[in-house]
Amino acid sequence: MPSTDSTTTALPTSTLPTSTDHDRAGGPADQGSLHGSAGCDLSAGGSAGRRAAGGGSGAAAVDVAEEFERRLQTRLGGIGAAARLVAAGQAQMLRGLAGFAALQAPREVDPPGVFSHYAPEEVAATLRVSGASARNQLYFAETVVRRLPRAVDALAAGIIDLPRLRSLEHATSPLDDDVAAQVEAWILDRGPRKHRAAFSAACRRAVIRLDPDGAKDRADEQRRDRSVRIEADEDATSTLIAVLPAEDAAACYQRIDHLADIIARNRDDDDERTRDQIRADVLVDLLTGRAEHAAPIGCEIQVVVPITTLLGLGHEPGELAGYGPLPAAIAKEIAMRPGSTWRRLLTDPQGTLIEVAERRLPSPAQVRHIRARNRQCTHPTCTRKATRTDTDHTVPYAAGGPTHTTNLGPCCRRHHRMRHQPGRLWKVRQPRPGTFEWTGPAGTTTTTYPHNYLTGEEHLSACD
């Protein structure tokens, strides 16, 4: 298990624009719409508009593009500043609630000693929420301020947001204070991740890594509680809920999705069902046995298990594709089941995929490679797993881009179409295999990295 360093590191303070900064960045005079000339100096009366009207030269077009980029950057900067202000206010609220929860009424004021029991009603009245909501907020605030003080500092600095703090608190809730502090340090030392789903998965992975025995016991208990139940909804519908082991749920969904894909590709023109509707119909058909696709078919789920875990030499967590980390014992048990097919994944010392070995079942080797290298759509904000994406040429094939893994990446249909729109407002580079640089209309570049099979995340050094 990698060592953890819980040494406190200084958190950067957020920098928020002053009124002078706001005026320089556009401020109240720059409140027009981004998709028209209202409030913009891009009309014939504005300087950029006059240049464009004076002959339509290439230089004028560049001026207009630069003005649009500046306005985008101003808006995005304002959104980021507002997000930091919100986070700082939420941290102040949490500290205030924790301070309130610690109040003890003097015996002279409260002889029966009942103030603490009924104190949440005072918060409820102040926040205009229910008593139950106030109690929940007080409990959460007291917990994170006491057990996760560095995370609250990170919230105050705008490094993480409140949903990320909730994910961290939820992941550490079964742990004692010392292990929770180790998880907190592990997570914060490695940054906020590219989106909340990645941050939440990192929290779960850190808990499994730092408390492997406890993670196995909790997983066993949850799996014993597997169940199926139904909840009545409105308008003649109900919700069917199945709580299953993660690998069984993944296999069930994969079969439903596979059959839905076949139906969608071969349906009649008058079949206007959405993919979700088809999946729902397939589920009913499979459970009731009322259609030909109820016959058994094969399906595959991918569980990545470190070789040290398979050999019993370590407790590194496994990884179920599309779900996230699994305790080492469960990942090893899945790998040892009859019928499991093993395939070697060779990585470099930093944990980046180099090679995927062949397996007996036929599949396109290049697609298999890039989907194992980049586990999700390569767009920075997308969480769609790679097995449900298109295979995209970074340099388009029509522009001479080769069909090599160094020029291929998984890209969901939405972002695949977005980057190939006429005008190419969104540009993509792959400077190194599996590393993708996305540059948007505002000129901001965001980078995504290949999956690291040693850390379980992307772009984390194996020595961390």
Short mmCIF file of C-alpha atoms in Angstrom, two decimals:
data_model
loop_
_atom_site.label_atom_id
_atom_site.label_comp_id
_atom_site.label_asym_id
_atom_site.label_seq_id
_atom_site.Cartn_x
_atom_site.Cartn_y
_atom_site.Cartn_z
CA MET A 1 0.00 0.00 0.00
CA PRO A 2 1.50 3.36 -0.94
CA SER A 3 2.60 5.44 1.99
CA THR A 4 0.60 8.49 2.84
CA ASP A 5 1.94 11.82 3.99
CA SER A 6 -0.52 13.72 6.13
CA THR A 7 1.80 16.71 6.54
CA THR A 8 -0.28 19.83 6.34
CA THR A 9 0.34 21.81 3.19
CA ALA A 10 -0.56 25.44 2.69
CA LEU A 11 -3.74 25.96 0.75
CA PRO A 12 -3.77 28.83 -1.75
CA THR A 13 -6.20 31.58 -0.98
CA SER A 14 -8.76 32.45 -3.59
CA THR A 15 -8.35 35.70 -5.47
CA LEU A 16 -11.60 37.48 -6.12
CA PRO A 17 -11.98 40.50 -8.37
CA THR A 18 -12.32 43.90 -6.71
CA SER A 19 -14.61 46.49 -8.16
CA THR A 20 -11.64 47.89 -10.08
CA ASP A 21 -10.84 44.44 -11.49
CA HIS A 22 -14.49 44.02 -12.45
CA ASP A 23 -14.54 47.30 -14.33
CA ARG A 24 -11.36 46.45 -16.18
CA ALA A 25 -12.74 43.02 -17.12
CA GLY A 26 -15.91 44.40 -18.56
CA GLY A 27 -18.02 45.04 -15.46
CA PRO A 28 -21.51 46.52 -15.70
CA ALA A 29 -20.76 48.01 -19.09
CA ASP A 30 -20.09 44.53 -20.44
CA GLN A 31 -23.38 42.84 -19.62
CA GLY A 32 -24.64 42.20 -23.14
CA SER A 33 -25.50 38.85 -24.68
CA LEU A 34 -22.79 36.64 -26.12
CA HIS A 35 -24.91 35.63 -29.07
CA GLY A 36 -25.81 38.96 -30.59
CA SER A 37 -24.75 42.57 -30.80
CA ALA A 38 -26.90 43.78 -27.89
CA GLY A 39 -24.64 45.48 -25.38
CA CYS A 40 -21.54 44.69 -27.50
CA ASP A 41 -19.27 47.08 -29.35
CA LEU A 42 -19.38 44.81 -32.41
CA SER A 43 -21.95 46.75 -34.42
CA ALA A 44 -21.07 49.16 -37.22
CA GLY A 45 -20.84 51.89 -34.56
CA GLY A 46 -18.19 50.02 -32.54
CA SER A 47 -14.51 50.06 -33.31
CA ALA A 48 -14.40 46.35 -34.19
CA GLY A 49 -17.56 46.73 -36.25
CA ARG A 50 -16.10 49.71 -38.10
CA ARG A 51 -13.02 47.72 -38.96
CA ALA A 52 -15.18 44.85 -40.21
CA ALA A 53 -17.34 47.21 -42.22
CA GLY A 54 -14.35 48.90 -43.75
CA GLY A 55 -13.64 46.19 -46.26
CA GLY A 56 -14.08 42.86 -44.52
CA SER A 57 -10.33 42.23 -44.44
CA GLY A 58 -8.74 39.28 -42.70
CA ALA A 59 -7.38 41.58 -40.01
CA ALA A 60 -10.90 42.80 -39.20
CA ALA A 61 -12.13 39.22 -38.88
CA VAL A 62 -9.27 38.52 -36.48
CA ASP A 63 -10.24 41.58 -34.43
CA VAL A 64 -13.82 40.36 -34.12
CA ALA A 65 -12.62 36.88 -33.14
CA GLU A 66 -10.29 38.33 -30.51
CA GLU A 67 -13.11 40.47 -29.10
CA PHE A 68 -15.37 37.41 -28.88
CA GLU A 69 -12.62 35.43 -27.16
CA ARG A 70 -12.03 38.28 -24.70
CA ARG A 71 -15.71 38.42 -23.83
CA LEU A 72 -15.84 34.66 -23.33
CA GLN A 73 -12.83 34.82 -21.02
CA THR A 74 -14.44 37.67 -19.08
CA ARG A 75 -17.66 35.73 -18.60
CA LEU A 76 -15.86 32.54 -17.62
CA GLY A 77 -13.65 34.48 -15.22
CA GLY A 78 -16.75 35.97 -13.61
CA ILE A 79 -18.34 32.55 -13.27
CA GLY A 80 -15.18 31.18 -11.65
CA ALA A 81 -15.00 34.13 -9.24
CA ALA A 82 -18.66 33.67 -8.32
CA ALA A 83 -18.08 29.95 -7.70
CA ARG A 84 -15.21 30.78 -5.33
CA LEU A 85 -17.39 33.30 -3.50
CA VAL A 86 -20.14 30.69 -3.10
CA ALA A 87 -17.64 28.12 -1.80
CA ALA A 88 -16.18 30.61 0.68
CA GLY A 89 -19.67 31.46 1.91
CA GLN A 90 -20.52 27.78 2.31
CA ALA A 91 -17.36 27.22 4.34
CA GLN A 92 -18.29 30.18 6.56
CA MET A 93 -21.77 28.71 6.99
CA LEU A 94 -20.37 25.31 7.97
CA ARG A 95 -18.08 26.85 10.55
CA GLY A 96 -20.93 28.93 11.91
CA LEU A 97 -23.20 25.90 12.20
CA ALA A 98 -20.44 23.88 13.88
CA GLY A 99 -19.88 26.70 16.34
CA PHE A 100 -23.60 26.80 17.09
CA ALA A 101 -23.67 23.02 17.61
CA ALA A 102 -20.90 23.37 20.21
CA LEU A 103 -22.83 25.91 22.29
CA GLN A 104 -23.81 24.77 25.75
CA ALA A 105 -26.38 26.82 27.67
CA PRO A 106 -25.29 27.73 31.22
CA ARG A 107 -27.00 25.82 34.00
CA GLU A 108 -28.49 29.09 35.24
CA VAL A 109 -30.22 29.63 31.89
CA ASP A 110 -31.16 26.03 31.20
CA PRO A 111 -31.61 24.10 34.47
CA PRO A 112 -33.12 21.00 32.81
CA GLY A 113 -30.26 20.87 30.25
CA VAL A 114 -32.58 20.56 27.24
CA PHE A 115 -31.19 23.39 25.07
CA SER A 116 -28.94 21.16 22.95
CA HIS A 117 -31.80 18.80 22.19
CA TYR A 118 -34.04 21.55 20.86
CA ALA A 119 -31.38 23.94 19.51
CA PRO A 120 -31.89 22.80 15.87
CA GLU A 121 -35.31 24.44 15.91
CA GLU A 122 -33.59 27.81 16.28
CA VAL A 123 -31.44 27.13 13.23
CA ALA A 124 -34.48 25.93 11.33
CA ALA A 125 -36.27 29.21 12.01
CA THR A 126 -33.21 31.25 10.95
CA LEU A 127 -32.67 29.30 7.70
CA ARG A 128 -36.38 28.80 7.04
CA VAL A 129 -36.05 25.04 6.70
CA SER A 130 -37.61 22.11 8.50
CA GLY A 131 -36.33 20.91 11.84
CA ALA A 132 -35.09 17.67 10.25
CA SER A 133 -33.15 19.61 7.62
CA ALA A 134 -31.58 21.81 10.30
CA ARG A 135 -30.51 18.76 12.31
CA ASN A 136 -28.91 17.23 9.22
CA GLN A 137 -27.06 20.44 8.40
CA LEU A 138 -25.78 20.79 11.97
CA TYR A 139 -24.57 17.18 12.02
CA PHE A 140 -22.78 17.54 8.67
CA ALA A 141 -21.16 20.84 9.66
CA GLU A 142 -19.98 19.56 13.04
CA THR A 143 -18.59 16.41 11.40
CA VAL A 144 -16.58 18.05 8.62
CA VAL A 145 -15.23 20.91 10.76
CA ARG A 146 -14.04 18.44 13.38
CA ARG A 147 -12.90 15.49 11.21
CA LEU A 148 -12.00 17.13 7.86
CA PRO A 149 -10.63 20.59 8.70
CA ARG A 150 -8.27 20.69 5.68
CA ALA A 151 -11.18 19.96 3.37
CA VAL A 152 -13.15 22.85 4.89
CA ASP A 153 -10.11 25.07 4.31
CA ALA A 154 -10.02 23.88 0.69
CA LEU A 155 -13.70 24.76 0.35
CA ALA A 156 -13.06 28.24 1.76
CA ALA A 157 -10.25 28.71 -0.79
CA GLY A 158 -12.45 27.59 -3.68
CA ILE A 159 -10.27 24.56 -4.43
CA ILE A 160 -13.16 22.13 -3.96
CA ASP A 161 -16.92 22.70 -3.92
CA LEU A 162 -19.57 21.59 -1.44
CA PRO A 163 -20.60 18.43 -3.40
CA ARG A 164 -16.96 17.29 -3.34
CA LEU A 165 -16.82 17.89 0.41
CA ARG A 166 -19.99 15.83 0.81
CA SER A 167 -18.44 13.01 -1.25
CA LEU A 168 -15.37 13.01 0.97
CA GLU A 169 -17.44 13.06 4.15
CA HIS A 170 -19.62 10.20 2.90
CA ALA A 171 -16.62 8.09 1.91
CA THR A 172 -14.88 8.59 5.26
CA SER A 173 -17.99 8.19 7.43
CA PRO A 174 -17.26 4.52 8.36
CA LEU A 175 -13.64 5.30 9.32
CA ASP A 176 -12.13 6.35 12.62
CA ASP A 177 -10.74 9.88 12.89
CA ASP A 178 -7.11 8.90 12.21
CA VAL A 179 -7.83 6.98 9.00
CA ALA A 180 -10.28 9.67 7.89
CA ALA A 181 -7.47 12.23 8.24
CA GLN A 182 -5.19 10.03 6.11
CA VAL A 183 -7.84 9.79 3.40
CA GLU A 184 -8.39 13.56 3.56
CA ALA A 185 -4.66 14.20 3.10
CA TRP A 186 -4.39 11.65 0.27
CA ILE A 187 -7.27 13.24 -1.64
CA LEU A 188 -6.45 16.91 -1.12
CA ASP A 189 -2.75 16.48 -1.91
CA ARG A 190 -3.80 15.24 -5.35
CA GLY A 191 -6.21 18.03 -6.22
CA PRO A 192 -9.95 18.38 -7.01
CA ARG A 193 -9.86 16.08 -10.09
CA LYS A 194 -11.42 17.08 -13.39
CA HIS A 195 -15.04 16.59 -12.29
CA ARG A 196 -17.10 15.48 -9.31
CA ALA A 197 -17.52 11.87 -10.47
CA ALA A 198 -13.74 11.45 -10.65
CA PHE A 199 -13.35 13.05 -7.21
CA SER A 200 -15.97 10.74 -5.67
CA ALA A 201 -14.34 7.67 -7.22
CA ALA A 202 -10.97 8.84 -5.88
CA CYS A 203 -12.46 9.12 -2.39
CA ARG A 204 -13.80 5.56 -2.54
CA ARG A 205 -10.48 4.31 -3.92
CA ALA A 206 -8.50 6.01 -1.15
CA VAL A 207 -10.73 4.45 1.53
CA ILE A 208 -10.21 0.98 0.02
CA ARG A 209 -6.46 1.58 -0.28
CA LEU A 210 -6.01 2.84 3.30
CA ASP A 211 -8.56 0.54 5.00
CA PRO A 212 -8.58 -2.68 2.91
CA ASP A 213 -9.91 -4.98 5.63
CA GLY A 214 -12.70 -2.62 6.62
CA ALA A 215 -13.61 -2.08 2.97
CA LYS A 216 -13.91 -5.84 2.44
CA ASP A 217 -16.13 -6.23 5.53
CA ARG A 218 -18.40 -3.34 4.46
CA ALA A 219 -18.67 -4.70 0.92
CA ASP A 220 -19.59 -8.17 2.21
CA GLU A 221 -22.31 -6.66 4.39
CA GLN A 222 -23.72 -4.60 1.52
CA ARG A 223 -23.73 -7.60 -0.81
CA ARG A 224 -25.61 -9.67 1.78
CA ASP A 225 -28.29 -6.98 1.70
CA ARG A 226 -28.96 -7.41 -2.06
CA SER A 227 -32.63 -7.06 -2.86
CA VAL A 228 -35.29 -6.23 -5.42
CA ARG A 229 -38.18 -3.93 -4.61
CA ILE A 230 -40.80 -1.84 -6.33
CA GLU A 231 -41.91 1.71 -5.58
CA ALA A 232 -45.13 3.15 -6.95
CA ASP A 233 -44.73 6.40 -8.88
CA GLU A 234 -47.30 8.75 -10.37
CA ASP A 235 -49.09 8.56 -13.72
CA ALA A 236 -49.34 4.77 -13.97
CA THR A 237 -45.61 4.04 -13.60
CA SER A 238 -43.47 2.33 -10.99
CA THR A 239 -39.75 2.12 -10.26
CA LEU A 240 -38.19 -1.34 -10.09
CA ILE A 241 -35.04 -1.29 -7.94
CA ALA A 242 -32.42 -4.03 -7.78
CA VAL A 243 -29.54 -3.76 -5.30
CA LEU A 244 -26.88 -6.12 -6.65
CA PRO A 245 -23.15 -6.81 -6.46
CA ALA A 246 -21.45 -4.30 -8.74
CA GLU A 247 -20.19 -6.88 -11.23
CA ASP A 248 -23.63 -8.52 -11.54
CA ALA A 249 -25.32 -5.15 -12.07
CA ALA A 250 -22.74 -4.27 -14.74
CA ALA A 251 -23.33 -7.59 -16.53
CA CYS A 252 -27.13 -7.14 -16.43
CA TYR A 253 -26.96 -3.61 -17.81
CA GLN A 254 -24.48 -4.61 -20.49
CA ARG A 255 -26.77 -7.34 -21.77
CA ILE A 256 -29.79 -5.01 -21.80
CA ASP A 257 -27.79 -2.29 -23.56
CA HIS A 258 -26.36 -4.75 -26.10
CA LEU A 259 -29.81 -6.02 -27.05
CA ALA A 260 -31.19 -2.48 -27.18
CA ASP A 261 -28.38 -1.52 -29.56
CA ILE A 262 -29.22 -4.42 -31.89
CA ILE A 263 -32.91 -3.46 -31.89
CA ALA A 264 -32.15 0.22 -32.51
CA ARG A 265 -29.94 -0.58 -35.50
CA ASN A 266 -32.45 -2.94 -37.11
CA ARG A 267 -35.83 -1.42 -36.26
CA ASP A 268 -38.52 -0.34 -38.72
CA ASP A 269 -38.87 3.31 -39.70
CA ASP A 270 -42.05 3.65 -37.68
CA ASP A 271 -40.33 2.57 -34.44
CA GLU A 272 -39.72 5.94 -32.77
CA ARG A 273 -38.72 4.70 -29.33
CA THR A 274 -35.75 6.33 -27.60
CA ARG A 275 -32.82 4.18 -26.50
CA ASP A 276 -34.00 4.43 -22.88
CA GLN A 277 -37.46 3.21 -23.88
CA ILE A 278 -35.96 0.28 -25.79
CA ARG A 279 -33.84 -0.69 -22.80
CA ALA A 280 -36.90 -0.61 -20.55
CA ASP A 281 -38.83 -2.82 -22.98
CA VAL A 282 -35.90 -5.25 -23.25
CA LEU A 283 -35.77 -5.55 -19.45
CA VAL A 284 -39.45 -6.49 -19.32
CA ASP A 285 -39.01 -8.96 -22.19
CA LEU A 286 -36.06 -10.64 -20.50
CA LEU A 287 -37.76 -10.96 -17.11
CA THR A 288 -41.06 -12.21 -18.51
CA GLY A 289 -39.50 -14.39 -21.25
CA ARG A 290 -41.89 -13.05 -23.85
CA ALA A 291 -39.48 -12.32 -26.69
CA GLU A 292 -36.83 -14.15 -28.69
CA HIS A 293 -34.00 -12.16 -27.15
CA ALA A 294 -34.77 -13.75 -23.79
CA ALA A 295 -32.47 -16.59 -24.85
CA PRO A 296 -29.06 -16.60 -23.13
CA ILE A 297 -26.25 -14.64 -24.78
CA GLY A 298 -22.70 -13.91 -23.73
CA CYS A 299 -21.62 -10.64 -22.16
CA GLU A 300 -18.34 -9.34 -20.82
CA ILE A 301 -17.41 -7.13 -17.90
CA GLN A 302 -13.88 -5.85 -17.34
CA VAL A 303 -12.29 -6.05 -13.91
CA VAL A 304 -8.68 -4.86 -13.65
CA VAL A 305 -6.77 -6.55 -10.82
CA PRO A 306 -3.13 -5.71 -9.94
CA ILE A 307 -0.87 -8.74 -10.30
CA THR A 308 0.29 -8.28 -6.69
CA THR A 309 -3.33 -8.65 -5.55
CA LEU A 310 -3.83 -11.80 -7.64
CA LEU A 311 -0.68 -13.32 -6.14
CA GLY A 312 -1.70 -12.37 -2.60
CA LEU A 313 1.27 -10.03 -2.23
CA GLY A 314 -0.72 -6.84 -1.74
CA HIS A 315 -4.14 -5.29 -1.15
CA GLU A 316 -4.31 -2.76 -3.97
CA PRO A 317 -7.95 -2.22 -5.03
CA GLY A 318 -9.25 -3.62 -8.30
CA GLU A 319 -11.26 -1.61 -10.79
CA LEU A 320 -14.60 -2.52 -12.37
CA ALA A 321 -14.92 -0.66 -15.68
CA GLY A 322 -17.83 1.76 -15.56
CA TYR A 323 -18.19 1.46 -11.76
CA GLY A 324 -14.93 2.22 -10.01
CA PRO A 325 -12.76 0.67 -7.28
CA LEU A 326 -13.42 -2.72 -5.70
CA PRO A 327 -11.84 -4.14 -2.54
CA ALA A 328 -8.88 -6.36 -3.39
CA ALA A 329 -10.50 -9.55 -2.06
CA ILE A 330 -13.63 -9.08 -4.19
CA ALA A 331 -11.64 -8.22 -7.33
CA LYS A 332 -9.51 -11.34 -6.84
CA GLU A 333 -12.60 -13.52 -6.27
CA ILE A 334 -14.15 -12.30 -9.55
CA ALA A 335 -10.90 -13.00 -11.42
CA MET A 336 -10.77 -16.55 -10.04
CA ARG A 337 -14.33 -17.49 -11.05
CA PRO A 338 -14.76 -20.32 -13.58
CA GLY A 339 -15.15 -18.86 -17.05
CA SER A 340 -13.14 -15.71 -16.35
CA THR A 341 -10.79 -14.80 -19.20
CA TRP A 342 -7.51 -13.19 -18.20
CA ARG A 343 -5.82 -10.61 -20.40
CA ARG A 344 -2.49 -8.97 -19.56
CA LEU A 345 -2.34 -5.17 -19.39
CA LEU A 346 1.28 -4.01 -19.56
CA THR A 347 2.04 -0.55 -18.15
CA ASP A 348 5.14 1.60 -17.89
CA PRO A 349 6.62 2.40 -14.43
CA GLN A 350 4.34 5.47 -14.20
CA GLY A 351 1.22 3.31 -14.70
CA THR A 352 0.33 4.33 -18.29
CA LEU A 353 -0.85 1.54 -20.57
CA ILE A 354 1.69 0.29 -23.11
CA GLU A 355 0.18 -2.92 -24.42
CA VAL A 356 -3.01 -4.98 -24.28
CA ALA A 357 -2.44 -8.67 -24.87
CA GLU A 358 -4.62 -10.56 -27.31
CA ARG A 359 -7.47 -12.71 -26.01
CA ARG A 360 -9.27 -15.64 -27.57
CA LEU A 361 -12.54 -13.79 -28.28
CA PRO A 362 -12.16 -11.66 -31.47
CA SER A 363 -12.40 -7.87 -31.18
CA PRO A 364 -10.67 -4.89 -32.88
CA ALA A 365 -7.28 -4.64 -31.17
CA GLN A 366 -6.91 -0.90 -31.60
CA VAL A 367 -10.31 -0.14 -30.09
CA ARG A 368 -9.54 -2.46 -27.22
CA HIS A 369 -6.24 -0.66 -26.66
CA ILE A 370 -7.54 2.91 -26.60
CA ARG A 371 -10.53 2.01 -24.42
CA ALA A 372 -8.19 0.43 -21.91
CA ARG A 373 -5.80 3.40 -22.13
CA ASN A 374 -8.51 6.09 -21.74
CA ARG A 375 -11.34 4.73 -19.62
CA GLN A 376 -13.78 7.56 -20.41
CA CYS A 377 -14.59 9.96 -23.22
CA THR A 378 -11.54 12.19 -23.59
CA HIS A 379 -13.50 15.45 -23.26
CA PRO A 380 -12.49 16.99 -19.90
CA THR A 381 -16.01 17.21 -18.46
CA CYS A 382 -17.46 13.94 -19.81
CA THR A 383 -18.00 10.86 -17.66
CA ARG A 384 -19.27 8.45 -20.34
CA LYS A 385 -17.28 5.23 -20.11
CA ALA A 386 -15.12 4.36 -23.09
CA THR A 387 -17.04 1.19 -23.92
CA ARG A 388 -19.98 3.40 -24.94
CA THR A 389 -18.08 5.86 -27.13
CA ASP A 390 -17.05 6.34 -30.74
CA THR A 391 -13.45 5.84 -31.81
CA ASP A 392 -12.27 9.26 -32.97
CA HIS A 393 -9.30 10.22 -35.12
CA THR A 394 -7.53 13.10 -33.38
CA VAL A 395 -6.22 14.31 -36.72
CA PRO A 396 -9.15 13.51 -39.04
CA TYR A 397 -8.57 10.64 -41.44
CA ALA A 398 -9.66 12.89 -44.32
CA ALA A 399 -6.86 15.29 -43.35
CA GLY A 400 -4.24 12.56 -43.49
CA GLY A 401 -4.50 11.38 -39.89
CA PRO A 402 -3.28 7.78 -39.53
CA THR A 403 -5.38 5.02 -38.01
CA HIS A 404 -2.90 4.35 -35.23
CA THR A 405 -3.54 4.20 -31.50
CA THR A 406 -1.38 7.35 -31.22
CA ASN A 407 -4.04 9.18 -33.28
CA LEU A 408 -7.16 7.54 -31.84
CA GLY A 409 -9.22 8.13 -28.72
CA PRO A 410 -12.63 7.30 -27.28
CA CYS A 411 -15.09 10.17 -27.72
CA CYS A 412 -18.81 10.13 -26.91
CA ARG A 413 -21.18 10.92 -29.76
CA ARG A 414 -21.97 14.43 -28.47
CA HIS A 415 -18.36 15.54 -28.14
CA HIS A 416 -17.35 13.67 -31.29
CA ARG A 417 -19.85 15.73 -33.26
CA MET A 418 -18.98 18.91 -31.38
CA ARG A 419 -15.30 18.87 -32.26
CA HIS A 420 -15.96 18.16 -35.96
CA GLN A 421 -18.51 20.95 -36.46
CA PRO A 422 -17.77 23.35 -39.35
CA GLY A 423 -15.42 26.10 -38.23
CA ARG A 424 -13.79 23.84 -35.62
CA LEU A 425 -14.45 26.08 -32.61
CA TRP A 426 -13.21 23.23 -30.41
CA LYS A 427 -9.75 21.93 -31.23
CA VAL A 428 -8.17 18.69 -30.01
CA ARG A 429 -4.51 17.62 -29.93
CA GLN A 430 -2.94 14.37 -28.77
CA PRO A 431 0.68 15.39 -28.05
CA ARG A 432 1.39 12.03 -26.41
CA PRO A 433 -0.54 8.76 -26.68
CA GLY A 434 -3.62 9.05 -24.49
CA THR A 435 -3.04 12.70 -23.54
CA PHE A 436 -5.66 15.00 -25.09
CA GLU A 437 -5.62 18.80 -25.12
CA TRP A 438 -9.04 20.37 -25.74
CA THR A 439 -9.08 24.08 -26.59
CA GLY A 440 -12.47 25.85 -26.53
CA PRO A 441 -13.72 29.03 -28.19
CA ALA A 442 -12.41 31.12 -25.27
CA GLY A 443 -8.88 29.91 -25.94
CA THR A 444 -8.75 27.94 -22.70
CA THR A 445 -6.98 24.58 -22.97
CA THR A 446 -7.86 21.67 -20.69
CA THR A 447 -5.91 18.42 -20.69
CA THR A 448 -7.05 14.88 -19.99
CA TYR A 449 -4.62 12.05 -19.43
CA PRO A 450 -4.55 8.27 -19.85
CA HIS A 451 -5.70 6.01 -17.04
CA ASN A 452 -2.94 5.17 -14.59
CA TYR A 453 -3.12 1.50 -13.68
CA LEU A 454 -0.94 1.95 -10.61
CA THR A 455 -2.89 4.76 -8.92
CA GLY A 456 -6.31 3.94 -10.39
CA GLU A 457 -6.74 7.52 -11.62
CA GLU A 458 -5.49 9.61 -14.51
CA HIS A 459 -2.29 11.71 -14.38
CA LEU A 460 -1.21 10.75 -10.86
CA SER A 461 2.40 9.75 -10.46
CA ALA A 462 2.81 6.16 -9.36
CA CYS A 463 5.10 7.31 -6.55
CA ASP A 464 2.42 9.52 -4.96
#
